[in-house]
Coordinates of C-alpha atoms (C1' of nucleotides) in Angstrom, one line a residue:
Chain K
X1 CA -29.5 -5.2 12.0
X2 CA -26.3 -2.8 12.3
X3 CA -25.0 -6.3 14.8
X4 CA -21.6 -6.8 12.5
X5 CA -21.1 -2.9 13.5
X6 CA -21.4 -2.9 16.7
X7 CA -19.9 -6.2 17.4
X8 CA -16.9 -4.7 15.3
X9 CA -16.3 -1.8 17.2
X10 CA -17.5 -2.8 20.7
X11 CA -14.4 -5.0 20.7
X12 CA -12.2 -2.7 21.5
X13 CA -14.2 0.3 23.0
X14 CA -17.5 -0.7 25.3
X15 CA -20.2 1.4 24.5
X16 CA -22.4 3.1 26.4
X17 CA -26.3 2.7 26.3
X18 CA -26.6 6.1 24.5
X19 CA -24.1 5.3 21.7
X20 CA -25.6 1.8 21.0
X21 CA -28.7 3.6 20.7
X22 CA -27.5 6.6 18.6
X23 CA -26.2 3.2 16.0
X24 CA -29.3 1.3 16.2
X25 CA -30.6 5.2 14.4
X26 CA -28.6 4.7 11.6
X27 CA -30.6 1.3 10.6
X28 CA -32.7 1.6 7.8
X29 CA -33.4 -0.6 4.9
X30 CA -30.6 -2.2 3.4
X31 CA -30.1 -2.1 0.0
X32 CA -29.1 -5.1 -1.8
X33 CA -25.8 -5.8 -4.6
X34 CA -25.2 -8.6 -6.8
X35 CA -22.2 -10.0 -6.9
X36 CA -19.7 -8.4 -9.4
X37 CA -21.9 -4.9 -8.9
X38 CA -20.3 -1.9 -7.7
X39 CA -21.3 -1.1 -4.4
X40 CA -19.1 2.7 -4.2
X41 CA -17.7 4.0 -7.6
X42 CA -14.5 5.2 -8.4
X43 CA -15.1 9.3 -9.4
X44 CA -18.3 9.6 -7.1
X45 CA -18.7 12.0 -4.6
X46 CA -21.9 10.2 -2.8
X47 CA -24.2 11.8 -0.2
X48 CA -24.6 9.0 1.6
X49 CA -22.1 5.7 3.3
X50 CA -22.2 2.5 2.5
X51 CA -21.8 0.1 5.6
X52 CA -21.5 -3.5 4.7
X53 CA -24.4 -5.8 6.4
X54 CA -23.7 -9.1 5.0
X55 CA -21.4 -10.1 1.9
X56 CA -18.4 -9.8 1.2
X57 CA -16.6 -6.8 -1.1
X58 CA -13.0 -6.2 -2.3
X59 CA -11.6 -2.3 -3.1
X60 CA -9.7 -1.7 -5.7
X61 CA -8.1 0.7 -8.4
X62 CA -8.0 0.2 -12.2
X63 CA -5.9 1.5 -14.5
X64 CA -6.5 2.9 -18.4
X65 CA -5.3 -0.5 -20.1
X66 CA -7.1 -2.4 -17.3
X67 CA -4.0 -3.5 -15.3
X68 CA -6.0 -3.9 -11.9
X69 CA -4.9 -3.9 -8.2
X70 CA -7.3 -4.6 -5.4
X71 CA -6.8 -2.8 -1.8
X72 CA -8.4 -4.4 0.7
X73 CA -11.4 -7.4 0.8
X74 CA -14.3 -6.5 3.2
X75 CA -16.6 -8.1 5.8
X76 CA -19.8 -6.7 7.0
X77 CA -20.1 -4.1 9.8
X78 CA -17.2 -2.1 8.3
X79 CA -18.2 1.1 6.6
X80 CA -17.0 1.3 2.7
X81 CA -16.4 4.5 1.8
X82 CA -15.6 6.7 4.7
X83 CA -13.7 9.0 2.2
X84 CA -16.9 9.4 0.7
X85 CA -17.9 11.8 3.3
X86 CA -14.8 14.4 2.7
X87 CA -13.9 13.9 -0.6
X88 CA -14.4 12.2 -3.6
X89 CA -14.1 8.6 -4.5
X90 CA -10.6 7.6 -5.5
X91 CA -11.6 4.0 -5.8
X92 CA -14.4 1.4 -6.0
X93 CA -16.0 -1.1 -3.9
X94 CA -17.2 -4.0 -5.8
X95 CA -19.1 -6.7 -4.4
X96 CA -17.5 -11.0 -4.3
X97 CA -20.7 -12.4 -3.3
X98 CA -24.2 -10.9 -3.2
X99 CA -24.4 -8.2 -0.4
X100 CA -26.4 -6.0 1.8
X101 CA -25.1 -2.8 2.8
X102 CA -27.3 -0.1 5.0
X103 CA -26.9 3.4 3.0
X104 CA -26.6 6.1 5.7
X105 CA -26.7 9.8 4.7
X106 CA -23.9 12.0 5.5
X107 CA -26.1 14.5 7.3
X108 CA -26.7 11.3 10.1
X109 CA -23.5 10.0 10.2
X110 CA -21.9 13.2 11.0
X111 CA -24.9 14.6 13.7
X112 CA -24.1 11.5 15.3
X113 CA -20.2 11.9 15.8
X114 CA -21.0 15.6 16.8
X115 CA -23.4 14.3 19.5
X116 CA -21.2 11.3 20.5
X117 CA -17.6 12.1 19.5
X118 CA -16.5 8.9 21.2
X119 CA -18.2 7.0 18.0
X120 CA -16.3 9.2 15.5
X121 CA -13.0 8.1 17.3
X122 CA -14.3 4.6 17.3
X123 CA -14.9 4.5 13.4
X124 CA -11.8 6.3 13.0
X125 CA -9.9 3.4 14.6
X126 CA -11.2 1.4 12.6
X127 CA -10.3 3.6 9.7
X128 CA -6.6 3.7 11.1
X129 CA -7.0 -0.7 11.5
X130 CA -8.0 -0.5 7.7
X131 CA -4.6 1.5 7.4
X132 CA -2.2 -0.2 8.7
X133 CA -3.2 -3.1 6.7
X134 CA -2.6 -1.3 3.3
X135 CA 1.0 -0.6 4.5
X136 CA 1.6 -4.6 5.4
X137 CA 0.0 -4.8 2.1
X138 CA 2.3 -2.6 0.5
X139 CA 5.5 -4.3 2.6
X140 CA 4.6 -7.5 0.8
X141 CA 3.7 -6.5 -2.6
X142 CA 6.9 -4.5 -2.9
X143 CA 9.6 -6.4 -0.2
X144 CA 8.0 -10.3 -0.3
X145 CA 8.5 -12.6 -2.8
X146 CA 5.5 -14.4 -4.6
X147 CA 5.2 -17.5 -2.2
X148 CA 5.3 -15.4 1.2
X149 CA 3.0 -13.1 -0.2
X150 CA 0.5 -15.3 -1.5
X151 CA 1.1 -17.5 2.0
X152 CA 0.5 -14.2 3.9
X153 CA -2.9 -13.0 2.4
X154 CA -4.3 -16.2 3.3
X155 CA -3.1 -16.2 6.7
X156 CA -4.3 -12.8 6.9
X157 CA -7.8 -13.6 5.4
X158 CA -8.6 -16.6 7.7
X159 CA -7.6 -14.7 10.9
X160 CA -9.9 -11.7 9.4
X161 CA -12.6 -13.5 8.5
X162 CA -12.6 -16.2 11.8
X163 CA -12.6 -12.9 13.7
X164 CA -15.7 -12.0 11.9
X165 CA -17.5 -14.8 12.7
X166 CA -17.1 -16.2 9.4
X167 CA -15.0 -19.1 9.9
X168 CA -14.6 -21.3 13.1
X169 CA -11.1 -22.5 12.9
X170 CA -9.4 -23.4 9.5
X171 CA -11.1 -23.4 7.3
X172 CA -13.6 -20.2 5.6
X173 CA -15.9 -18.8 2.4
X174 CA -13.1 -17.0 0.6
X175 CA -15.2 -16.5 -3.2
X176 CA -12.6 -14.8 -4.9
X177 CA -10.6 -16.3 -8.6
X178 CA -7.0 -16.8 -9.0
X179 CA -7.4 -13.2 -11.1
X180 CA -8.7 -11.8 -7.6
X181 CA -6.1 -13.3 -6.1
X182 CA -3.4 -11.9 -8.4
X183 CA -4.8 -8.4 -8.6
X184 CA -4.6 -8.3 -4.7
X185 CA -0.9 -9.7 -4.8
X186 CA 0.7 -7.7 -7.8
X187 CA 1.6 -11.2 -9.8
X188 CA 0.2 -12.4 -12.8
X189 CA -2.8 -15.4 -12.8
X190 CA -0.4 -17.8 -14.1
X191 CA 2.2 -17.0 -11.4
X192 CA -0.5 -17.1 -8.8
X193 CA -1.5 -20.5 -9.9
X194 CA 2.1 -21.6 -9.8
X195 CA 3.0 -20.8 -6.4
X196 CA -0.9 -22.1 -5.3
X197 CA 0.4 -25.2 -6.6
X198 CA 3.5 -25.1 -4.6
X199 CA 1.1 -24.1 -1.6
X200 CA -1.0 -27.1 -1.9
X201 CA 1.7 -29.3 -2.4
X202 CA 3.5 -28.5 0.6
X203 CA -0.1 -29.6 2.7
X204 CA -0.5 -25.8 3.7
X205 CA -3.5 -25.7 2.9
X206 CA -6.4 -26.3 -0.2
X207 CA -8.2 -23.5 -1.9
X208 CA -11.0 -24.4 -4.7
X209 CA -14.2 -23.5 -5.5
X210 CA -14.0 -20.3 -3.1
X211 CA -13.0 -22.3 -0.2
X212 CA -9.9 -21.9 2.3
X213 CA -8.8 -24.6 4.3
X214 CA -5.6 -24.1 6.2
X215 CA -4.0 -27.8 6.6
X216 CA -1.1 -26.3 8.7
X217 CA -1.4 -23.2 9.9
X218 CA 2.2 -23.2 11.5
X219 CA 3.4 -24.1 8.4
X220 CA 1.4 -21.2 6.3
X221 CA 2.3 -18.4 9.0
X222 CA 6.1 -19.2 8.1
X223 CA 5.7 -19.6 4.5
X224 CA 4.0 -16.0 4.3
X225 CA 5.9 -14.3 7.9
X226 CA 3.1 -13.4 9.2
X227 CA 2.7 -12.0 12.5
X228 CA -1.0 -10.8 13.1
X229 CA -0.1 -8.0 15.1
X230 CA -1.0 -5.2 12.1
X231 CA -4.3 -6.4 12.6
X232 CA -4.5 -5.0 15.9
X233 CA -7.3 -7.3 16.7
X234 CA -6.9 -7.6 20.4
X235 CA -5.5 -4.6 21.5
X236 CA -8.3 -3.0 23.7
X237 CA -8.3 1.1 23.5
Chain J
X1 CA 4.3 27.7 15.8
X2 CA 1.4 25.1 14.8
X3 CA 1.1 27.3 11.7
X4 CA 1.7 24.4 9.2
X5 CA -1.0 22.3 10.9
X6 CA -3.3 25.0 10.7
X7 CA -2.7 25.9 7.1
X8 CA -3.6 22.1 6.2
X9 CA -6.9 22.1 8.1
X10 CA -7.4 25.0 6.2
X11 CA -6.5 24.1 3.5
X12 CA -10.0 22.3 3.5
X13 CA -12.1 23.7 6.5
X14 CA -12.5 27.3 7.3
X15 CA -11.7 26.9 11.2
X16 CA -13.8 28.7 13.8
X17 CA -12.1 31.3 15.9
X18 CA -12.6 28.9 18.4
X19 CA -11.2 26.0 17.3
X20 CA -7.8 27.6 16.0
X21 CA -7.5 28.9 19.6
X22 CA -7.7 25.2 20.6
X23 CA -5.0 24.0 18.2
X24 CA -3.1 27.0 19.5
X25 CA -3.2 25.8 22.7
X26 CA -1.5 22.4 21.3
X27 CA 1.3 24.1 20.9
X28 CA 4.2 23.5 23.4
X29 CA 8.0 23.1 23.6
X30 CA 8.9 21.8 20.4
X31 CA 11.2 18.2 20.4
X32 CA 14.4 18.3 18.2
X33 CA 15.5 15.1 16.3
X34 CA 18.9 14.5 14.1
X35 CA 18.2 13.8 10.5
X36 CA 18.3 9.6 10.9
X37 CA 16.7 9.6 14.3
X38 CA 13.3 7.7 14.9
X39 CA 10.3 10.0 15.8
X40 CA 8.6 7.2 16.2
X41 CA 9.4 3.5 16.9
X42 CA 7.8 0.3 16.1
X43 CA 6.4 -1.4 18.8
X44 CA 5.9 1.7 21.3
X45 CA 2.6 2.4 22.6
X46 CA 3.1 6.2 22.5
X47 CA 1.2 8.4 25.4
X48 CA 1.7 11.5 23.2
X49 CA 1.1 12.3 19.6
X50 CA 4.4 13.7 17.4
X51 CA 3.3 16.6 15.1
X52 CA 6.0 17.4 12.9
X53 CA 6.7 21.0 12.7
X54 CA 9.5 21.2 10.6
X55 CA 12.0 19.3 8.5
X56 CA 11.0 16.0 6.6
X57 CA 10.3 12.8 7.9
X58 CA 9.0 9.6 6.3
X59 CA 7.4 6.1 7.4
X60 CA 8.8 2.5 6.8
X61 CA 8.5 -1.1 7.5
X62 CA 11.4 -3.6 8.3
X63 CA 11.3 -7.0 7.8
X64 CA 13.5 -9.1 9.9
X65 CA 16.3 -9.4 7.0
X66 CA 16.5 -5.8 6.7
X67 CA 14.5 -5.3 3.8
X68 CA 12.6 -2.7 4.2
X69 CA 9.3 -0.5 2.7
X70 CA 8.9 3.4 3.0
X71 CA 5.6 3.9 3.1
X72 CA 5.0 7.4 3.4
X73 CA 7.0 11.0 3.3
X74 CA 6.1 13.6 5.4
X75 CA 5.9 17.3 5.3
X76 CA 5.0 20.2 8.5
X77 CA 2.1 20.1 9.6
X78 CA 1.3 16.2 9.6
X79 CA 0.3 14.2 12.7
X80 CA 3.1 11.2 12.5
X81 CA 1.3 8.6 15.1
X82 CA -2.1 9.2 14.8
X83 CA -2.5 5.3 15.4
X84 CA -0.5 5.7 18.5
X85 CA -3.7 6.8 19.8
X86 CA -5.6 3.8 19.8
X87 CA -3.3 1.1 19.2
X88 CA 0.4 -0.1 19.5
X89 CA 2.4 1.2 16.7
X90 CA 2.9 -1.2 13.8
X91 CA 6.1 0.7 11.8
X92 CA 8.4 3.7 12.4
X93 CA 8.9 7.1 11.4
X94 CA 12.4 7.9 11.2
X95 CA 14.0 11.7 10.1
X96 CA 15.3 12.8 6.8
X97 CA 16.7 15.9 7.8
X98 CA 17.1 17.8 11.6
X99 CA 13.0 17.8 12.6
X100 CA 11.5 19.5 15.1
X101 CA 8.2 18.2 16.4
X102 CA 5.4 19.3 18.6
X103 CA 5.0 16.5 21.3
X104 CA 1.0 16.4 22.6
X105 CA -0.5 14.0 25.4
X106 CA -3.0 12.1 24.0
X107 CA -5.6 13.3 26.7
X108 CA -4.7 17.1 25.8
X109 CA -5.7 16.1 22.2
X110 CA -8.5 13.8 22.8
X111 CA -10.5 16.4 25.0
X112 CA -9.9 18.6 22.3
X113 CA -11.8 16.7 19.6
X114 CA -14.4 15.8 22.6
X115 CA -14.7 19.6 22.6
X116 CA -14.5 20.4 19.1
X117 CA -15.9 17.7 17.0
X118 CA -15.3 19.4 13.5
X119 CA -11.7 19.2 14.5
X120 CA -11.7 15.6 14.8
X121 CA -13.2 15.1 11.8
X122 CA -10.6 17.5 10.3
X123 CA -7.7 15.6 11.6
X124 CA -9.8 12.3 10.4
X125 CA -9.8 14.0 6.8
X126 CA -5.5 14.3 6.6
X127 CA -5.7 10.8 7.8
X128 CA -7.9 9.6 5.0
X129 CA -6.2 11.4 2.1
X130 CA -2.7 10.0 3.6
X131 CA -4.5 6.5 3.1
X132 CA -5.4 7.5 -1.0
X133 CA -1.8 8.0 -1.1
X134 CA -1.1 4.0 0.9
X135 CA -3.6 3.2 -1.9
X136 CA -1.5 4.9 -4.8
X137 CA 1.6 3.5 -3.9
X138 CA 0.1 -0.1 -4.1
X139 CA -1.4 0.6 -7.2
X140 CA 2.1 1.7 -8.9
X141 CA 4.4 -0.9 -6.5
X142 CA 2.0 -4.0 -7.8
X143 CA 0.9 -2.8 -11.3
X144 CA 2.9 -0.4 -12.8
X145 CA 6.6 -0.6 -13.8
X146 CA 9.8 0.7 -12.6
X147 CA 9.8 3.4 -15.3
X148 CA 6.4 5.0 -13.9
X149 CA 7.2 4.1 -10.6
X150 CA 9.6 6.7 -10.7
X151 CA 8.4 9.1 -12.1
X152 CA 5.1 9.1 -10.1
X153 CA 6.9 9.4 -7.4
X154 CA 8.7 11.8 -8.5
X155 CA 5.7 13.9 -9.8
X156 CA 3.7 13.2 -5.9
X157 CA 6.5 14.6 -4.2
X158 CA 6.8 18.0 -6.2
X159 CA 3.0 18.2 -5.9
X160 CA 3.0 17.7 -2.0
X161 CA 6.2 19.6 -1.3
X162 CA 4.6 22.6 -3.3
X163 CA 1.4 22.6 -1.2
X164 CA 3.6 22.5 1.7
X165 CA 5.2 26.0 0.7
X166 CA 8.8 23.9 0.3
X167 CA 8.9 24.7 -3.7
X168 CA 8.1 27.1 -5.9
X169 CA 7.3 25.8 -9.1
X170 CA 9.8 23.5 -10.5
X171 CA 12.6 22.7 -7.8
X172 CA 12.2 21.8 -4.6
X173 CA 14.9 20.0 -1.8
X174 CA 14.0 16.5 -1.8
X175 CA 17.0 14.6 0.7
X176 CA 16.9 11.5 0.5
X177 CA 19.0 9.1 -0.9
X178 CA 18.6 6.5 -4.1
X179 CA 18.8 3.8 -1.8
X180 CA 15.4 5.6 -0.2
X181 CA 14.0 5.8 -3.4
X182 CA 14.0 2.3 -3.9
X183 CA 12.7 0.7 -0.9
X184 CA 10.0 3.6 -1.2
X185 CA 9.8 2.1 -4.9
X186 CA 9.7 -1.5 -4.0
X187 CA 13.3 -1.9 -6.8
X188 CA 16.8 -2.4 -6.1
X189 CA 18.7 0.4 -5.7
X190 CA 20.9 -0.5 -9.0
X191 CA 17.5 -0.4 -11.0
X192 CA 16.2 2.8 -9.6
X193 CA 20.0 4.4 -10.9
X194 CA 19.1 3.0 -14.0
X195 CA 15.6 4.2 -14.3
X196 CA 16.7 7.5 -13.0
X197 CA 19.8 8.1 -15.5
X198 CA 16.9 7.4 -18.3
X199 CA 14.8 9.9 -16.8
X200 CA 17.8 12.5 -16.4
X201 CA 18.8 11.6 -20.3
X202 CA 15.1 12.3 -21.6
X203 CA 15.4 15.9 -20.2
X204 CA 12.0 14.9 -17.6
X205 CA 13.9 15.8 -14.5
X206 CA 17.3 16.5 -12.4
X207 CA 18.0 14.6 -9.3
X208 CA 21.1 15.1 -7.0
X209 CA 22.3 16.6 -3.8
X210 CA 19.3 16.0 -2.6
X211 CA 17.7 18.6 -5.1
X212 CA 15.2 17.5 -7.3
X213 CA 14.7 20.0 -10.7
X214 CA 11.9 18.7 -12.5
X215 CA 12.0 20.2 -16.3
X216 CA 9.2 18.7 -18.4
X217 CA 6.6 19.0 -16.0
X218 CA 4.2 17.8 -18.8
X219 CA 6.7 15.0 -19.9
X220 CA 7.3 13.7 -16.5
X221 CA 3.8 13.5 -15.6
X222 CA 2.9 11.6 -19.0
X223 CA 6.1 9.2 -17.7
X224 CA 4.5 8.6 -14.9
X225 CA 0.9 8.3 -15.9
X226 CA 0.5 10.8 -13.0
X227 CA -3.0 12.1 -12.2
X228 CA -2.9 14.0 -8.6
X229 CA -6.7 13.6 -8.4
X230 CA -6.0 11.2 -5.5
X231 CA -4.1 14.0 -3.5
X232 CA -7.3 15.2 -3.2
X233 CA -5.7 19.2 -2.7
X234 CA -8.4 21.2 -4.2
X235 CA -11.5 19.6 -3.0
X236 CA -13.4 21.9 -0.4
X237 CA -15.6 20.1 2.6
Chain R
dG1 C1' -27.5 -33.8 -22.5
dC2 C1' -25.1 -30.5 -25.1
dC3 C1' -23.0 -26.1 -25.5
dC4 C1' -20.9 -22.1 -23.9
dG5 C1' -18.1 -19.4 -21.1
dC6 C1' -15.3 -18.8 -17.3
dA7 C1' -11.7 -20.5 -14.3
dT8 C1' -7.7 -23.4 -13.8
dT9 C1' -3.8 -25.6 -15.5
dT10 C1' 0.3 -26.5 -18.4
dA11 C1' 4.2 -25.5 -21.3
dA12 C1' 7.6 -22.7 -23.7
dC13 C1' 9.8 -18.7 -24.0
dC14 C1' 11.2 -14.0 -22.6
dC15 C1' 12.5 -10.0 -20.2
dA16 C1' 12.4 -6.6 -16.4
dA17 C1' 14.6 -6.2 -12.6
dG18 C1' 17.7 -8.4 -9.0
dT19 C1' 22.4 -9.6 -7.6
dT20 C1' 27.1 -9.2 -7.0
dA21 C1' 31.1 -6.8 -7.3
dG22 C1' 34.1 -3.2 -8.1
dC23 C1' 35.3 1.8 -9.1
dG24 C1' 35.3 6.9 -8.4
dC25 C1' 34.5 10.7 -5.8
dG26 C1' 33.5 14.0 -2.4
dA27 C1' 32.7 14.7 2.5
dT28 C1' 34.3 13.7 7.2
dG29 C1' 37.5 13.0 10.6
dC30 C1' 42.1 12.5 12.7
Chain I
dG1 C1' 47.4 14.9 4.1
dC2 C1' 45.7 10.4 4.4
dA3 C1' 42.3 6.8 5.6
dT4 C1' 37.4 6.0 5.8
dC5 C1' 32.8 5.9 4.6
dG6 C1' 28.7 6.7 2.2
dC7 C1' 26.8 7.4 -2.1
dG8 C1' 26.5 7.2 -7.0
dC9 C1' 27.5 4.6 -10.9
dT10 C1' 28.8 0.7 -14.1
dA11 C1' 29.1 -3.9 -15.9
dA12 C1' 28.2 -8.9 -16.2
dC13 C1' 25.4 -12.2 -15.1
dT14 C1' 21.2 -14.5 -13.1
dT15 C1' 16.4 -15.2 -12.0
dG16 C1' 11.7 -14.6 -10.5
dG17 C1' 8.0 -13.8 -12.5
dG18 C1' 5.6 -12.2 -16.9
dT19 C1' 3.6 -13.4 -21.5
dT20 C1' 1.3 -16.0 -24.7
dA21 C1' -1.2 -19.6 -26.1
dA22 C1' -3.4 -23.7 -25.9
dA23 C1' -5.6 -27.5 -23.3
dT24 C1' -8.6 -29.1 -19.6
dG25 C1' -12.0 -28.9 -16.6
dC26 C1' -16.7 -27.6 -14.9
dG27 C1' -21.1 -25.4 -13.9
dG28 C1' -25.3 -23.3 -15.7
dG29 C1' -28.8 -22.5 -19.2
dC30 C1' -32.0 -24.4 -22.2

DNA sequence: GCCCGCATTTAACCCAAGTTAGCGCGATGC
DNA sequence: GCATCGCGCTAACTTGGGTTAAATGCGGGC
């Protein structure tokens, strides 16, 4: 049941017996979000983690007069609210498509990264992964103009995604709006539509009804200068 | 000589006898650097952690055309490659003033959070709150304008130089440059002049020689629609 | 099969912030 | 004492992207 989990982090660090066991403990029944619902709320200090099983999520902050920017989008077997377990909620986690997440409570988690502190480094990569692609983020929003960065997310969402299993090749479920889109990129809708447009039109790739399909990936990586390597998806520990 | 680490872990965790013997035993010939030299380079795979010690240091991103993003400023006490130990650094963290650092081999640290898992998740907890500030700054660099940008900024970096012991109360040295400013600001350098003369003509702050004076604490904060919730300084374990 | 509501698209207009270029000044160096 | 350089500052002009508002789908509920 915790399978995105382990497949997740037992790509860069092979576990041993013991630790897949001491996962496997943290199953329980998962609890189940609509799509729109918040799965971790902003102001919360929970007791318990929220690790993604199946859906997908998107984290984001709101301002007073609603101005929004999402953080990151989510796929399952990554753990939503790690902060959670030190501090309080800065943020929420709201949920794209229906979801499952496993609620684990903090007591677990931590007994099981005190008995196998390998597995608290191996989340805490992950953590640092999760990281590093808020600062590309941030290198985009505030050094990349609308076209590379629009160009960039999706090149960074199919590789994301793929590498979850939930795309083979080009093209993926992506079930997010042009307001998604926008709030993630720091433009306005109609902007967003605008340079989509240009995307399109270029034969880069389509993007309707909540699907991705890259036409020309070559051609999308240069738009957006993207070089995967923030992801740090195949760098073994 | 590790005393600023140890104050921040404090800060949140009463440490064991124990465990602030271990960090003592960290400690070792610390590294000089020259204000402008990298601490840490882009692209390195780094066999020893940098904790800075002393001085002030701060994290960027460079894109090809020399455009570049600060992510981050850094005070004593903070790990500056915490990713260097499980992955190939994706940015740099270059010196604002003469720093020394505390070089550590990864192994020295990892067998210490083997030993002591409490420390780990200590070191985990800095790591997380310096990811609410990522989150912060993408919040303000995509949604908010240059106005507030500023004086965030400005407001964050009083708060965090305070808790660092560099300021009492109101003034605090603060070196960098406008030019820093703005690619910490995602704005042109000409803008963030503009913006700043506005906030020096409203009586909110003084800024020069590397000195900032702020003077309407209450003012600059409202400026800045600055809550320092996400600094997350008060909040126990 | 019609209505409603949300998402996308278009068009017209506007403005915050970028760009370029040049000046002044203090610190550094020879 | 003079040239240099980095930094702050100013002004004039441009532009990428925001805003507003209205039209066009389109899918789901009943």
């Amino acid at each position: 049941m915790l399978s995105p989990l382990i497949a997740l982090l037992e790509r860069y660090m092979p576990l041993e017996p013991a630790e897949r066991q001491a996962l496997q403990e943290l199953a329980n029944q998962p609890r189940r979000f609509p799509a729109g619902a918040d799965l971790v709320l902003e102001g919360d200090r929970p007791k318990e983690a929220r690790l993604l099983l199946s859906g997908q999520a998107f984290r984001h902050k709101t301002l007073a007069d609603g101005r929004r920017q999402i953080m990151s989008f989510h796929v399952p077997g990554e753990l939503l609210d790690v902060q959670g377990l030190f501090m309080t909620m800065d943020h929420s986690v709201c949920a794209l498509t229906p979801c499952e997440a496993a609620v684990i409570p903090h007591p677990k988690l931590v007994a099981m990264f005190e008995a196998h502190p390998r597995l608290a480094l191996a989340f805490w990569r992950m953590n640092l992964v999760e990281g590093a692609v808020f600062r590309e983020w941030m290198l985009g929003i505030g050094r990349r103009d609308a076209y590379a960065r629009v160009a960039h997310l999706f090149c960074e969402v199919l590789i994301r995604l793929r590498a979850a299993g939930l795309s083979d090749g080009a093209r993926a479920a992506f079930p997010v709006t042009q307001q998604h889109l926008s709030d993630a990129l720091g433009l306005s809708a109609v902007h967003t539509n605008r340079v989509l447009q240009q995307l399109r039109g270029q034969g880069l790739l389509s993007f309707s009804g909540g699907e991705l399909v890259v036409m020309d990936w070559a051609g999308l990586q240069a738009a957006g200068e993207f070089d995967p390597a923030y992801l740090h998806l195949s760098e073994a520990n």
